[in-house]
PDB file of C-alpha atoms in Angstrom:
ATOM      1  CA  UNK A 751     -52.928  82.917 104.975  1.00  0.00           C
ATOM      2  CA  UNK A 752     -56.596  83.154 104.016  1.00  0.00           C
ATOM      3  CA  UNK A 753     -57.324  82.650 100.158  1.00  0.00           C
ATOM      4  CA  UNK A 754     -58.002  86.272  98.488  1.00  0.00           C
ATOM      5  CA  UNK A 755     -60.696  86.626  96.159  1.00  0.00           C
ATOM      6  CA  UNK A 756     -59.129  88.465  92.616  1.00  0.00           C
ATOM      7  CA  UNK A 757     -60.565  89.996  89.595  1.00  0.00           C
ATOM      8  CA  UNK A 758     -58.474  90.004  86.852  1.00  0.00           C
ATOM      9  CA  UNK A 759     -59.012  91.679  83.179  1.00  0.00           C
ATOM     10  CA  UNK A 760     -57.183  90.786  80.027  1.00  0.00           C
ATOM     11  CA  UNK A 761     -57.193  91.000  76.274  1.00  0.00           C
ATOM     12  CA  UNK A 762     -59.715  88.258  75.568  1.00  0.00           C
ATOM     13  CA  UNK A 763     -59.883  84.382  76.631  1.00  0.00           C
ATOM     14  CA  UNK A 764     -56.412  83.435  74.411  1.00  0.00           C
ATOM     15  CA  UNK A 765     -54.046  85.853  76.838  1.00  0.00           C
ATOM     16  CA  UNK A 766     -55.796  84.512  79.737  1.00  0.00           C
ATOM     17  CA  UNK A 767     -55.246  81.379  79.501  1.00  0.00           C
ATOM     18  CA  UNK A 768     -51.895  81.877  78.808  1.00  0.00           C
ATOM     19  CA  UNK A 769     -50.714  84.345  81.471  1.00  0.00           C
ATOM     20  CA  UNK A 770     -52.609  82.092  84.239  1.00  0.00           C
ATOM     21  CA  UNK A 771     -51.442  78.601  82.625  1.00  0.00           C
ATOM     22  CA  UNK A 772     -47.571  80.145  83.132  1.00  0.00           C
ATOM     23  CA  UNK A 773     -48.648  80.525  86.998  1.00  0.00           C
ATOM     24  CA  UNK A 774     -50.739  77.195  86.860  1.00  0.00           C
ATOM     25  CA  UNK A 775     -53.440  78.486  87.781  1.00  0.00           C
ATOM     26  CA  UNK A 776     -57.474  77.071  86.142  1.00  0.00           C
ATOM     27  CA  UNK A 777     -59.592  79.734  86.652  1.00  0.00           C
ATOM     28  CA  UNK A 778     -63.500  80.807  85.963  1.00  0.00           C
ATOM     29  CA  UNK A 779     -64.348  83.201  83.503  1.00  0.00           C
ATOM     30  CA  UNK A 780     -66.590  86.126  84.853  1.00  0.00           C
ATOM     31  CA  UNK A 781     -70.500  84.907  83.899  1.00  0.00           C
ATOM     32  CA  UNK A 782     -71.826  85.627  80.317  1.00  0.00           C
ATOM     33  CA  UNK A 783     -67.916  83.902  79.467  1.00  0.00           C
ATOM     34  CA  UNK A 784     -65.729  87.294  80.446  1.00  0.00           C
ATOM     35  CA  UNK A 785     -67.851  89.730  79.933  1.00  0.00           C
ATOM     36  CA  UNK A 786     -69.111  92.366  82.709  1.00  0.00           C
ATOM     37  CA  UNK A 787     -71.637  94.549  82.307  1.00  0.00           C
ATOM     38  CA  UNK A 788     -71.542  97.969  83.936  1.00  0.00           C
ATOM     39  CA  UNK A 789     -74.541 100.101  84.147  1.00  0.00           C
ATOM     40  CA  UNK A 790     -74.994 103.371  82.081  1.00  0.00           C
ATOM     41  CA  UNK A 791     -77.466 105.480  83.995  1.00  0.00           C
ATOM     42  CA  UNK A 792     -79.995 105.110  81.380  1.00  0.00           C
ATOM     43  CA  UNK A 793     -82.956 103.522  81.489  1.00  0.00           C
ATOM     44  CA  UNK A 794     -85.931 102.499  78.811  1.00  0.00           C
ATOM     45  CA  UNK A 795     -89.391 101.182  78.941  1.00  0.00           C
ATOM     46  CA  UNK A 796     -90.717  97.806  77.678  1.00  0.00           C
ATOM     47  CA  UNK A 797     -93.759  96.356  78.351  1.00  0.00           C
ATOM     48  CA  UNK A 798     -94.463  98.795  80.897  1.00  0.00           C
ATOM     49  CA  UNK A 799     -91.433  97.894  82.992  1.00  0.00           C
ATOM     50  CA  UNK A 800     -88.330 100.290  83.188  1.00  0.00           C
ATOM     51  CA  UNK A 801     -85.187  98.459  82.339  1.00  0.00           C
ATOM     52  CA  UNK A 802     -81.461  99.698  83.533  1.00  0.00           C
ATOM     53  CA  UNK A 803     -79.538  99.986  80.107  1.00  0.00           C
ATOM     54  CA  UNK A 804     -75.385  98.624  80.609  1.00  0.00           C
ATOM     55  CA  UNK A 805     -72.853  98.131  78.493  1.00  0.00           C
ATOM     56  CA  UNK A 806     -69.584  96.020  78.570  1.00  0.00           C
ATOM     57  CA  UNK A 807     -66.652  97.081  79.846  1.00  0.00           C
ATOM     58  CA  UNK A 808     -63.705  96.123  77.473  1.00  0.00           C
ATOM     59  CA  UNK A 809     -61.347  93.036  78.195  1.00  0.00           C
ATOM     60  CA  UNK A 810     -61.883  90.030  79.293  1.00  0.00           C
ATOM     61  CA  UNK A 811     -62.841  89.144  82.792  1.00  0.00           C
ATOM     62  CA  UNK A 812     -61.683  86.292  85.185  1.00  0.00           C
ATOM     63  CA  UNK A 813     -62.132  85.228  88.680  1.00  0.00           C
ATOM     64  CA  UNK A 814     -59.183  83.861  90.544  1.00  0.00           C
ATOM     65  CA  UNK A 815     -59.187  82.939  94.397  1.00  0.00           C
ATOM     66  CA  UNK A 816     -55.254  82.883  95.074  1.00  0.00           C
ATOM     67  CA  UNK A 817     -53.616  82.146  98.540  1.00  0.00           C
ATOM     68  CA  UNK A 818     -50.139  83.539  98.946  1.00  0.00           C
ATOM     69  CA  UNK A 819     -48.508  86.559  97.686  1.00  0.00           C
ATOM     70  CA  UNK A 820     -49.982  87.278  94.286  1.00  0.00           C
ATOM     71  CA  UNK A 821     -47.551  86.255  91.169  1.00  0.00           C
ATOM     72  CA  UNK A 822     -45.740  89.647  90.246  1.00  0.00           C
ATOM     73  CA  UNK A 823     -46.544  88.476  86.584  1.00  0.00           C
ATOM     74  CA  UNK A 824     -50.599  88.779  87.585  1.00  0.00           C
ATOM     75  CA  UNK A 825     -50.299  92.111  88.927  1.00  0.00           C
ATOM     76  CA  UNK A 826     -50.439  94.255  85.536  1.00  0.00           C
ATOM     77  CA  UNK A 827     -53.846  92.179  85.276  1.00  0.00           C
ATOM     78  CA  UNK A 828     -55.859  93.203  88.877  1.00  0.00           C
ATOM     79  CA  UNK A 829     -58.563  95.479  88.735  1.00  0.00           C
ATOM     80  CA  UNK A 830     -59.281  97.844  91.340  1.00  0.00           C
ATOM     81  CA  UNK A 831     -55.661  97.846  92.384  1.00  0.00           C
ATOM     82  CA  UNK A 832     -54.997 101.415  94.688  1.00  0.00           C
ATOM     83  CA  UNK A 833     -51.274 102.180  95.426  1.00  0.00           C
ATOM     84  CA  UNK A 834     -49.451  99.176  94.300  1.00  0.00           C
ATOM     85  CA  UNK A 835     -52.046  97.204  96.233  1.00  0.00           C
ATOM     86  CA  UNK A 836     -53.819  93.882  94.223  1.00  0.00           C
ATOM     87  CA  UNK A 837     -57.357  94.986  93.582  1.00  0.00           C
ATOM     88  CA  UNK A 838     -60.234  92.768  95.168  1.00  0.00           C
ATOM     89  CA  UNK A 839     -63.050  90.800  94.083  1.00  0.00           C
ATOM     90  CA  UNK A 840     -64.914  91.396  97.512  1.00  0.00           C
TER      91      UNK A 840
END
């Protein structure tokens, strides 16, 4: 079974590493520690450059490459899950 790629989104950094130390799982904190950025279909100019404004999305972010059937106690935590289905990094 091929290792699946997860992204996972909880409270902030204190329930995640709790929910993934019960599984023992170590894990990587999306870049900027958690946080992801999602565009907001705004833009500005600075210095003669246009600039895409974002803004973050709430919870905290982790990524998680996991092999095997996914811990039922990780599933509230997937993002992008459709129909009971974990959600996907890629």
């Amino acid at each position: 079974m091929r290792p699946e790629p997860l992204l996972l989104r909880f409270e902030d950094r204190p329930q995640a590493i709790a929910v993934l130390g019960a599984v023992g799982a170590e894990f990587r904190p999306v870049d900027d520690d958690g946080i992801i950025r999602t565009p907001t279909g705004e833009t500005v100019e600075f210095e003669g450059e246009r600039i895409a404004l974002t803004c973050p999305l709430s919870g905290y972010h982790v990524r998680l490459v996991w092999q095997g059937d996914v811990p039922g106690s990780l599933i509230p935590y997937l993002v992008g899950r459709e129909k009971g289905k974990p959600g996907r990094l890629c």
